GROMACS .gro file of C-alpha atoms in nm:
model
  452
    1MET     CA    1   1.575   6.180   3.761
    2ALA     CA    2   1.330   6.339   3.533
    3GLU     CA    3   1.110   6.623   3.674
    4VAL     CA    4   0.775   6.719   3.536
    5ILE     CA    5   0.738   7.105   3.544
    6LEU     CA    6   0.368   7.214   3.634
    7MET     CA    7   0.167   7.528   3.574
    8PRO     CA    8   0.216   7.687   3.919
    9LYS     CA    9  -0.070   7.802   4.134
   10LEU     CA   10   0.048   8.139   4.244
   11GLY     CA   11  -0.245   8.294   4.404
   12PHE     CA   12  -0.565   8.232   4.597
   13ASN     CA   13  -0.782   8.311   4.301
   14MET     CA   14  -0.554   8.160   4.038
   15ASN     CA   15  -0.714   7.874   3.847
   16GLU     CA   16  -0.513   7.885   3.534
   17GLY     CA   17  -0.199   8.053   3.409
   18LYS     CA   18  -0.082   8.194   3.086
   19LEU     CA   19   0.266   8.107   2.970
   20VAL     CA   20   0.420   8.438   2.873
   21LYS     CA   21   0.763   8.331   2.778
   22TRP     CA   22   1.002   8.027   2.753
   23TYR     CA   23   1.354   8.110   2.864
   24LYS     CA   24   1.482   7.777   2.746
   25GLN     CA   25   1.391   7.561   2.450
   26GLU     CA   26   1.378   7.184   2.391
   27GLY     CA   27   1.732   7.044   2.387
   28GLU     CA   28   1.882   7.336   2.596
   29THR     CA   29   2.069   7.271   2.917
   30ILE     CA   30   1.943   7.446   3.227
   31GLU     CA   31   2.089   7.479   3.579
   32LYS     CA   32   1.915   7.507   3.911
   33GLY     CA   33   1.816   7.871   3.986
   34GLU     CA   34   1.801   7.962   3.605
   35LYS     CA   35   1.475   8.116   3.478
   36ILE     CA   36   1.289   7.848   3.264
   37PHE     CA   37   0.960   8.034   3.196
   38SER     CA   38   0.749   8.326   3.288
   39VAL     CA   39   0.386   8.295   3.376
   40GLU     CA   40   0.106   8.563   3.391
   41THR     CA   41  -0.085   8.592   3.714
   42ASP     CA   42  -0.371   8.824   3.799
   43LYS     CA   43  -0.145   9.115   3.880
   44THR     CA   44   0.198   9.069   3.712
   45ASN     CA   45   0.426   8.843   3.534
   46ILE     CA   46   0.631   8.600   3.750
   47ASP     CA   47   0.961   8.426   3.643
   48ILE     CA   48   0.989   8.068   3.758
   49GLU     CA   49   1.324   7.914   3.818
   50ALA     CA   50   1.449   7.556   3.770
   51THR     CA   51   1.464   7.353   4.076
   52GLY     CA   52   1.744   7.117   3.942
   53ASP     CA   53   2.010   7.069   3.658
   54GLY     CA   54   1.927   6.888   3.326
   55ILE     CA   55   1.816   6.930   2.972
   56VAL     CA   56   1.468   7.057   2.859
   57ARG     CA   57   1.338   6.730   2.696
   58LYS     CA   58   0.979   6.847   2.631
   59LEU     CA   59   0.772   7.158   2.617
   60PHE     CA   60   0.391   7.091   2.616
   61ILE     CA   61   0.268   7.424   2.553
   62GLU     CA   62   0.377   7.734   2.340
   63GLU     CA   63   0.416   8.103   2.452
   64GLY     CA   64   0.075   8.274   2.492
   65GLU     CA   65  -0.120   7.944   2.574
   66THR     CA   66  -0.327   7.920   2.889
   67LEU     CA   67  -0.356   7.607   3.089
   68PRO     CA   68  -0.521   7.515   3.423
   69VAL     CA   69  -0.286   7.515   3.723
   70THR     CA   70  -0.098   7.185   3.819
   71LEU     CA   71  -0.109   7.050   3.476
   72PRO     CA   72   0.223   6.956   3.307
   73ILE     CA   73   0.400   7.205   3.087
   74ALA     CA   74   0.744   7.068   3.047
   75ILE     CA   75   0.982   6.785   3.131
   76VAL     CA   76   1.343   6.823   3.239
   77SER     CA   77   1.584   6.536   3.272
   78THR     CA   78   1.931   6.410   3.172
   79ALA     CA   79   1.989   6.338   2.798
   80GLU     CA   80   2.032   5.971   2.842
   81GLU     CA   81   1.715   5.913   3.072
   82ASN     CA   82   1.415   5.731   2.913
   83ILE     CA   83   1.113   5.961   2.962
   84ASN     CA   84   0.868   5.738   2.773
   85GLU     CA   85   0.652   5.653   3.077
   86ILE     CA   86   0.661   6.007   3.222
   87LEU     CA   87   0.585   6.147   2.890
   88SER     CA   88   0.287   5.914   2.842
   89GLY     CA   89   0.152   6.017   3.179
   90ALA     CA   90   0.183   6.383   3.105
   91MET     CA   91   0.011   6.350   2.773
   92ALA     CA   92  -0.275   6.165   2.938
   93GLN     CA   93  -0.312   6.443   3.188
   94LEU     CA   94  -0.336   6.688   2.911
   95GLY     CA   95  -0.581   6.482   2.719
   96ARG     CA   96  -0.353   6.452   2.430
   97GLU     CA   97  -0.269   6.135   2.213
   98MET     CA   98   0.078   5.990   2.211
   99PRO     CA   99   0.254   5.932   1.874
  100GLU     CA  100   0.180   5.594   1.728
  101ALA     CA  101   0.539   5.466   1.737
  102SER     CA  102   0.674   5.431   2.089
  103SER     CA  103   1.028   5.509   1.943
  104ALA     CA  104   0.905   5.862   1.881
  105LEU     CA  105   0.924   5.940   2.241
  106GLU     CA  106   1.302   5.949   2.241
  107LYS     CA  107   1.364   5.995   1.873
  108GLU     CA  108   1.110   6.148   1.636
  109ASP     CA  109   0.983   5.930   1.337
  110SER     CA  110   1.183   6.031   1.029
  111ARG     CA  111   0.850   6.142   0.870
  112ARG     CA  112   0.777   6.388   1.135
  113ILE     CA  113   0.939   6.726   1.153
  114LYS     CA  114   1.095   6.810   1.497
  115ILE     CA  115   1.052   7.173   1.563
  116THR     CA  116   1.046   7.389   1.879
  117PRO     CA  117   0.742   7.581   1.977
  118ARG     CA  118   0.917   7.909   1.935
  119ALA     CA  119   1.035   7.805   1.584
  120ARG     CA  120   0.681   7.682   1.488
  121ARG     CA  121   0.538   8.016   1.585
  122ALA     CA  122   0.806   8.208   1.386
  123ALA     CA  123   0.714   8.002   1.089
  124ALA     CA  124   0.343   8.059   1.140
  125GLU     CA  125   0.389   8.444   1.180
  126ASN     CA  126   0.566   8.439   0.834
  127ASN     CA  127   0.312   8.218   0.662
  128LEU     CA  128   0.569   7.935   0.616
  129GLY     CA  129   0.422   7.579   0.575
  130ILE     CA  130   0.617   7.355   0.810
  131GLU     CA  131   0.570   7.035   0.598
  132GLY     CA  132   0.719   7.201   0.287
  133LEU     CA  133   1.024   7.351   0.446
  134ASN     CA  134   1.371   7.221   0.344
  135ILE     CA  135   1.556   7.320   0.669
  136THR     CA  136   1.842   7.141   0.838
  137GLY     CA  137   1.774   7.175   1.211
  138THR     CA  138   2.061   7.274   1.435
  139GLY     CA  139   1.877   7.217   1.772
  140PHE     CA  140   1.868   6.907   1.997
  141ASP     CA  141   1.866   6.579   1.798
  142GLY     CA  142   1.847   6.768   1.470
  143GLY     CA  143   1.528   6.967   1.563
  144ILE     CA  144   1.458   7.306   1.403
  145CYS     CA  145   1.512   7.601   1.622
  146GLU     CA  146   1.381   7.955   1.600
  147LYS     CA  147   1.722   8.078   1.456
  148ASP     CA  148   1.698   7.812   1.178
  149ILE     CA  149   1.363   7.973   1.079
  150LEU     CA  150   1.500   8.329   1.092
  151GLU     CA  151   1.804   8.229   0.887
  152TYR     CA  152   1.574   8.060   0.626
  153LEU     CA  153   1.370   8.379   0.607
  154ALA     CA  154   1.675   8.587   0.567
  155SER     CA  155   1.806   8.378   0.269
  156ASN     CA  156   1.449   8.328   0.117
  157LYS     CA  157   1.279   8.651   0.210
  158VAL     CA  158   0.966   8.733   0.037
  159LYS     CA  159   0.933   9.113  -0.009
  160VAL     CA  160   0.613   9.219   0.162
  161THR     CA  161   0.491   9.532   0.343
  162PRO     CA  162   0.393   9.480   0.716
  163THR     CA  163   0.033   9.568   0.640
  164ALA     CA  164   0.011   9.315   0.355
  165ARG     CA  165   0.172   9.048   0.573
  166ALA     CA  166  -0.071   9.111   0.865
  167MET     CA  167  -0.371   9.087   0.608
  168ALA     CA  168  -0.246   8.779   0.455
  169LYS     CA  169  -0.203   8.606   0.793
  170SER     CA  170  -0.550   8.711   0.913
  171LYS     CA  171  -0.705   8.592   0.597
  172GLY     CA  172  -0.499   8.264   0.547
  173VAL     CA  173  -0.345   8.387   0.216
  174ASN     CA  174  -0.025   8.219   0.108
  175LEU     CA  175   0.224   8.497   0.012
  176ASP     CA  176   0.413   8.261  -0.206
  177GLU     CA  177   0.128   8.236  -0.444
  178ILE     CA  178   0.099   8.627  -0.488
  179GLN     CA  179   0.286   8.836  -0.744
  180GLY     CA  180   0.377   9.161  -0.603
  181SER     CA  181   0.313   9.484  -0.790
  182GLY     CA  182   0.551   9.713  -0.585
  183ILE     CA  183   0.906   9.805  -0.657
  184ASN     CA  184   1.134   9.499  -0.707
  185GLY     CA  185   0.827   9.275  -0.682
  186ARG     CA  186   0.728   9.394  -0.326
  187ILE     CA  187   0.386   9.252  -0.229
  188MET     CA  188   0.143   9.538  -0.138
  189LYS     CA  189  -0.174   9.546   0.059
  190ALA     CA  190  -0.363   9.587  -0.267
  191ASP     CA  191  -0.200   9.265  -0.392
  192VAL     CA  192  -0.337   9.074  -0.094
  193GLU     CA  193  -0.681   9.233  -0.134
  194ALA     CA  194  -0.693   9.129  -0.497
  195SER     CA  195  -0.631   8.765  -0.412
  196ILE     CA  196  -0.931   8.774  -0.176
  197ASN     CA  197  -1.292   8.730  -0.303
  198LEU     CA  198  -1.431   9.014  -0.089
  199GLU     CA  199  -1.764   8.981  -0.244
  200ASN     CA  200  -1.819   8.646  -0.099
  201GLU     CA  201  -1.745   8.755   0.261
  202PRO     CA  202  -1.983   8.914   0.504
  203ARG     CA  203  -1.928   9.276   0.582
  204GLU     CA  204  -1.705   9.317   0.894
  205ALA     CA  205  -1.760   9.564   1.173
  206VAL     CA  206  -1.408   9.685   1.084
  207VAL     CA  207  -1.315   9.780   0.723
  208ARG     CA  208  -0.992   9.925   0.583
  209SER     CA  209  -0.962  10.229   0.371
  210ALA     CA  210  -0.747  10.277   0.054
  211SER     CA  211  -0.510  10.492   0.252
  212GLU     CA  212  -0.399  10.214   0.493
  213GLY     CA  213  -0.617  10.340   0.769
  214LYS     CA  214  -0.877  10.138   0.964
  215PHE     CA  215  -1.244  10.251   1.001
  216THR     CA  216  -1.555  10.108   1.146
  217SER     CA  217  -1.849  10.035   0.921
  218ASP     CA  218  -2.013  10.367   1.038
  219GLY     CA  219  -1.697  10.567   0.953
  220LYS     CA  220  -1.507  10.608   1.282
  221GLU     CA  221  -1.131  10.589   1.228
  222ILE     CA  222  -0.954  10.345   1.454
  223LEU     CA  223  -0.626  10.426   1.624
  224GLU     CA  224  -0.546  10.071   1.723
  225GLU     CA  225  -0.714   9.742   1.822
  226LEU     CA  226  -0.596   9.544   2.120
  227PRO     CA  227  -0.716   9.205   2.243
  228TYR     CA  228  -0.902   9.196   2.573
  229GLU     CA  229  -0.682   8.941   2.746
  230GLY     CA  230  -0.403   8.885   2.997
  231VAL     CA  231  -0.370   9.101   3.314
  232ARG     CA  232  -0.635   9.356   3.197
  233LYS     CA  233  -0.891   9.074   3.142
  234ILE     CA  234  -0.816   8.914   3.472
  235ILE     CA  235  -0.861   9.243   3.664
  236GLY     CA  236  -1.169   9.314   3.475
  237ASP     CA  237  -1.326   8.975   3.559
  238ARG     CA  238  -1.237   8.991   3.920
  239LEU     CA  239  -1.364   9.340   3.975
  240SER     CA  240  -1.678   9.256   3.781
  241GLN     CA  241  -1.735   8.956   4.012
  242SER     CA  242  -1.678   9.172   4.308
  243LYS     CA  243  -1.915   9.449   4.196
  244PHE     CA  244  -2.203   9.234   4.093
  245THR     CA  245  -2.152   8.958   4.380
  246ALA     CA  246  -2.092   9.185   4.686
  247PRO     CA  247  -2.351   9.452   4.736
  248HIS     CA  248  -2.141   9.766   4.770
  249LEU     CA  249  -2.229  10.036   5.016
  250TYR     CA  250  -2.063  10.385   5.025
  251PHE     CA  251  -1.972  10.629   5.306
  252THR     CA  252  -1.797  10.958   5.256
  253GLN     CA  253  -1.635  11.195   5.485
  254LYS     CA  254  -1.463  11.530   5.454
  255VAL     CA  255  -1.137  11.566   5.642
  256ASN     CA  256  -0.964  11.881   5.750
  257LEU     CA  257  -0.582  11.818   5.701
  258GLU     CA  258  -0.460  12.134   5.857
  259LYS     CA  259  -0.317  11.982   6.173
  260LEU     CA  260  -0.183  11.670   5.985
  261LEU     CA  261   0.005  11.889   5.737
  262GLU     CA  262   0.165  12.094   6.014
  263THR     CA  263   0.245  11.774   6.211
  264ARG     CA  264   0.397  11.607   5.929
  265LYS     CA  265   0.612  11.904   5.847
  266GLU     CA  266   0.749  11.913   6.217
  267VAL     CA  267   0.811  11.541   6.207
  268ASN     CA  268   1.001  11.544   5.896
  269THR     CA  269   1.235  11.815   6.014
  270VAL     CA  270   1.373  11.581   6.282
  271GLN     CA  271   1.406  11.251   6.093
  272GLU     CA  272   1.617  11.151   5.801
  273HIS     CA  273   1.342  10.936   5.628
  274LYS     CA  274   1.055  11.167   5.513
  275THR     CA  275   0.708  11.050   5.569
  276SER     CA  276   0.412  11.125   5.325
  277VAL     CA  277   0.043  11.214   5.377
  278THR     CA  278  -0.034  10.853   5.261
  279ASP     CA  279   0.177  10.712   5.549
  280PHE     CA  280  -0.041  10.902   5.803
  281ILE     CA  281  -0.352  10.790   5.622
  282THR     CA  282  -0.230  10.434   5.623
  283LYS     CA  283  -0.165  10.446   6.006
  284ALA     CA  284  -0.511  10.585   6.060
  285VAL     CA  285  -0.660  10.304   5.870
  286VAL     CA  286  -0.462  10.033   6.036
  287LYS     CA  287  -0.545  10.185   6.378
  288ALA     CA  288  -0.923  10.172   6.284
  289LEU     CA  289  -0.900   9.820   6.159
  290VAL     CA  290  -0.753   9.700   6.511
  291LYS     CA  291  -1.044   9.890   6.672
  292PHE     CA  292  -1.296   9.742   6.433
  293PRO     CA  293  -1.183   9.398   6.321
  294GLU     CA  294  -1.496   9.326   6.153
  295LEU     CA  295  -1.356   9.543   5.859
  296ASN     CA  296  -1.042   9.332   5.878
  297SER     CA  297  -1.202   9.016   5.746
  298SER     CA  298  -1.282   8.795   5.450
  299LEU     CA  299  -1.576   8.615   5.324
  300ILE     CA  300  -1.431   8.266   5.227
  301ASP     CA  301  -1.620   8.060   4.954
  302GLY     CA  302  -1.939   8.240   5.050
  303LYS     CA  303  -1.956   8.011   5.362
  304SER     CA  304  -1.740   8.147   5.643
  305ILE     CA  305  -1.646   8.488   5.778
  306VAL     CA  306  -1.288   8.511   5.884
  307ARG     CA  307  -1.167   8.797   6.100
  308TYR     CA  308  -0.804   8.853   6.128
  309LYS     CA  309  -0.592   8.982   6.417
  310THR     CA  310  -0.308   9.050   6.170
  311VAL     CA  311  -0.351   9.362   5.962
  312ASN     CA  312  -0.195   9.320   5.613
  313ILE     CA  313  -0.278   9.661   5.471
  314GLY     CA  314  -0.272   9.699   5.089
  315ILE     CA  315  -0.201  10.019   4.910
  316ALA     CA  316  -0.297  10.044   4.537
  317VAL     CA  317  -0.020  10.143   4.309
  318ALA     CA  318  -0.011  10.194   3.927
  319SER     CA  319   0.222   9.942   3.752
  320PRO     CA  320   0.318   9.861   3.394
  321THR     CA  321   0.039   9.601   3.371
  322GLY     CA  322  -0.225   9.789   3.563
  323LEU     CA  323  -0.324   9.861   3.918
  324ILE     CA  324  -0.166   9.638   4.172
  325VAL     CA  325  -0.190   9.621   4.548
  326PRO     CA  326   0.130   9.557   4.750
  327ASN     CA  327   0.055   9.507   5.108
  328ILE     CA  328   0.248   9.570   5.431
  329LYS     CA  329   0.243   9.238   5.626
  330SER     CA  330   0.162   9.258   6.009
  331SER     CA  331   0.113   9.643   6.011
  332GLU     CA  332  -0.093   9.652   6.329
  333ASN     CA  333   0.194   9.744   6.551
  334MET     CA  334   0.397   9.963   6.304
  335SER     CA  335   0.447  10.333   6.367
  336VAL     CA  336   0.395  10.592   6.078
  337LEU     CA  337   0.767  10.596   6.026
  338ALA     CA  338   0.784  10.217   6.006
  339LEU     CA  339   0.498  10.198   5.772
  340SER     CA  340   0.668  10.447   5.547
  341LYS     CA  341   0.989  10.259   5.539
  342ALA     CA  342   0.819   9.923   5.467
  343SER     CA  343   0.596  10.071   5.192
  344ALA     CA  344   0.875  10.246   4.998
  345PRO     CA  345   1.057   9.947   4.856
  346LEU     CA  346   0.712   9.776   4.774
  347PHE     CA  347   0.611  10.079   4.570
  348LYS     CA  348   0.936  10.081   4.385
  349LYS     CA  349   0.908   9.707   4.296
  350ALA     CA  350   0.545   9.763   4.202
  351ARG     CA  351   0.617  10.037   3.951
  352GLU     CA  352   0.889   9.827   3.799
  353GLY     CA  353   0.668   9.515   3.775
  354LYS     CA  354   0.904   9.316   4.003
  355LEU     CA  355   0.666   9.234   4.306
  356ALA     CA  356   0.687   8.880   4.429
  357VAL     CA  357   0.354   8.703   4.450
  358SER     CA  358   0.368   8.699   4.836
  359GLU     CA  359   0.409   9.087   4.822
  360TYR     CA  360   0.067   9.154   4.666
  361THR     CA  361  -0.134   8.859   4.799
  362GLY     CA  362  -0.280   8.802   5.153
  363GLY     CA  363  -0.404   9.154   5.207
  364THR     CA  364  -0.693   9.226   5.460
  365PHE     CA  365  -0.801   9.575   5.356
  366THR     CA  366  -0.695   9.824   5.073
  367VAL     CA  367  -0.636  10.185   5.049
  368SER     CA  368  -0.649  10.349   4.712
  369ASN     CA  369  -0.504  10.710   4.708
  370LEU     CA  370  -0.558  10.910   4.387
  371GLY     CA  371  -0.493  11.240   4.547
  372MET     CA  372  -0.153  11.286   4.371
  373PHE     CA  373  -0.338  11.294   4.049
  374GLY     CA  374  -0.574  11.567   4.152
  375ILE     CA  375  -0.885  11.359   4.166
  376GLU     CA  376  -1.137  11.529   4.407
  377ASN     CA  377  -1.376  11.230   4.452
  378PHE     CA  378  -1.400  10.868   4.336
  379THR     CA  379  -1.558  10.539   4.420
  380ALA     CA  380  -1.345  10.212   4.467
  381ILE     CA  381  -1.450   9.855   4.407
  382ILE     CA  382  -1.367   9.611   4.684
  383ASN     CA  383  -1.069   9.387   4.623
  384PRO     CA  384  -1.208   9.022   4.700
  385PRO     CA  385  -1.192   8.852   4.926
  386GLU     CA  386  -1.171   9.166   5.139
  387VAL     CA  387  -1.472   9.343   5.270
  388GLY     CA  388  -1.376   9.699   5.239
  389ILE     CA  389  -1.159   9.953   5.057
  390LEU     CA  390  -1.095  10.328   5.133
  391ALA     CA  391  -1.070  10.577   4.841
  392VAL     CA  392  -0.862  10.880   4.924
  393SER     CA  393  -0.891  11.198   4.701
  394ALA     CA  394  -0.694  11.509   4.658
  395THR     CA  395  -0.648  11.784   4.921
  396LYS     CA  396  -0.795  12.106   4.812
  397ASP     CA  397  -0.853  12.442   4.987
  398GLU     CA  398  -1.219  12.499   5.068
  399ALA     CA  399  -1.441  12.727   5.276
  400LEU     CA  400  -1.515  12.555   5.618
  401VAL     CA  401  -1.746  12.693   5.885
  402VAL     CA  402  -1.539  12.687   6.196
  403THR     CA  403  -1.706  12.701   6.546
  404HIS     CA  404  -1.511  12.862   6.823
  405ALA     CA  405  -1.509  12.796   7.208
  406ASP     CA  406  -1.742  13.083   7.266
  407GLY     CA  407  -2.001  12.952   7.015
  408SER     CA  408  -1.912  13.211   6.739
  409LYS     CA  409  -1.862  13.071   6.386
  410THR     CA  410  -1.636  13.200   6.100
  411VAL     CA  411  -1.573  13.086   5.754
  412GLU     CA  412  -1.216  12.990   5.689
  413ILE     CA  413  -1.012  12.842   5.425
  414LYS     CA  414  -0.888  12.503   5.511
  415PRO     CA  415  -0.713  12.203   5.332
  416MET     CA  416  -0.988  11.949   5.288
  417MET     CA  417  -0.981  11.593   5.160
  418ASN     CA  418  -1.259  11.352   5.076
  419ILE     CA  419  -1.233  10.991   5.195
  420GLN     CA  420  -1.487  10.735   5.083
  421LEU     CA  421  -1.532  10.393   5.243
  422THR     CA  422  -1.671  10.108   5.032
  423VAL     CA  423  -1.794   9.804   5.222
  424ASP     CA  424  -1.952   9.458   5.129
  425HIS     CA  425  -2.300   9.507   5.275
  426ARG     CA  426  -2.336   9.130   5.329
  427LEU     CA  427  -2.095   9.149   5.621
  428ILE     CA  428  -2.084   9.520   5.714
  429ASP     CA  429  -2.390   9.721   5.834
  430GLY     CA  430  -2.421  10.096   5.789
  431LEU     CA  431  -2.365  10.188   6.153
  432LEU     CA  432  -2.040  10.005   6.177
  433ALA     CA  433  -1.924  10.148   5.841
  434ALA     CA  434  -2.008  10.490   5.962
  435GLN     CA  435  -1.825  10.447   6.291
  436PHE     CA  436  -1.520  10.316   6.102
  437VAL     CA  437  -1.483  10.596   5.855
  438THR     CA  438  -1.547  10.850   6.116
  439ASP     CA  439  -1.286  10.711   6.335
  440ILE     CA  440  -1.032  10.742   6.044
  441LYS     CA  441  -1.141  11.105   6.011
  442ASN     CA  442  -1.094  11.175   6.384
  443SER     CA  443  -0.738  11.024   6.375
  444LEU     CA  444  -0.638  11.234   6.069
  445GLU     CA  445  -0.781  11.559   6.217
  446ASN     CA  446  -0.594  11.488   6.548
  447PRO     CA  447  -0.270  11.343   6.411
  448ILE     CA  448  -0.086  11.343   6.748
  449SER     CA  449  -0.293  11.028   6.816
  450LEU     CA  450  -0.114  10.859   6.526
  451LEU     CA  451   0.224  10.923   6.687
  452VAL     CA  452   0.166  10.782   7.035
   0.00000   0.00000   0.00000
């Protein structure tokens, strides 16, 4: 039976998805469990597997396209199955018109070129007009595949420099109409420029120099230009919404880590799995969240405050696509050692970009530790819908006034660390936040309390 593949909703805040890659093309067979496509979420790319066997009969969107969640993106069925009705319904959902002839649903009209999305993109990238191509397709039902386009290019290759090709594409210039001035007729950048009436175009913010460089109109040389899209844009949009929707309030404490470092050293001598300072900090935060459940909560849709008994502690990690926050589920009853063992595989998967959606969603509070990079102080933005985040800075030897039992005071050098709590002031008052961050400080300065 035919299956309509939908753009999946993979997160609480996910309203649309960007299709990153098709692993299968129209006409190709697929088996249950095989990867069919990859979709971009707000934190990483997720590979989606087929739920049954069949043939990919229709792909509705191309790689790089964005579509609202739950809309159809593909149809998988047997080769013999009539998908007219299903295809019609899917096209209606997408707001697209059906081909005029009903027979085109199963077999394209002879006047229409059958071509896969990947092949169409390859042709567009090389400025090939689809209608004018004389290519025999080797794909499903005679359709043109990407390899057909590549073979055509190899046998009819227009000699052109990469810069000239990029400029021709951006300006809509047909390379077939340009006579190259380079060696063996190679098309150069100057040849493309000569075919463009620059005088009739408005001056751009970015102009090119004669030496192939890129400069702004006021003379700054450009290293590279990147589109603001994908994961970086999603993260930016979410953090902007958090910063300008939730009134952020900040509370900073200095922590003396002398006892904690000594305790950690002693603990690690008697156990095979070594714990880190971050593990102790995580335990201190979890302990404080149990004591102050107001910080272990969410504001849902601006209408209700949900406080959680379960503590899903998130720890920010740098990944290939940006900062991601894997979270340790049900951490409220875990020891320092258990937290360390639970976090290690999550950190590894995060750095490799292999986290599952369930491993970085559902958090109730976040810890962001930049101490390993030598950062002495920083301010973190709340990860919605949470109501707080703790920023942890580097440990640094500093002069500290120490008061002794007899009342005397001395100045001593101690390993000191800054921690800064950010809270959503809509839900958390100053007094509660101060008590929370002070509780964390007290736990870290008396680490034996974290081991009992």
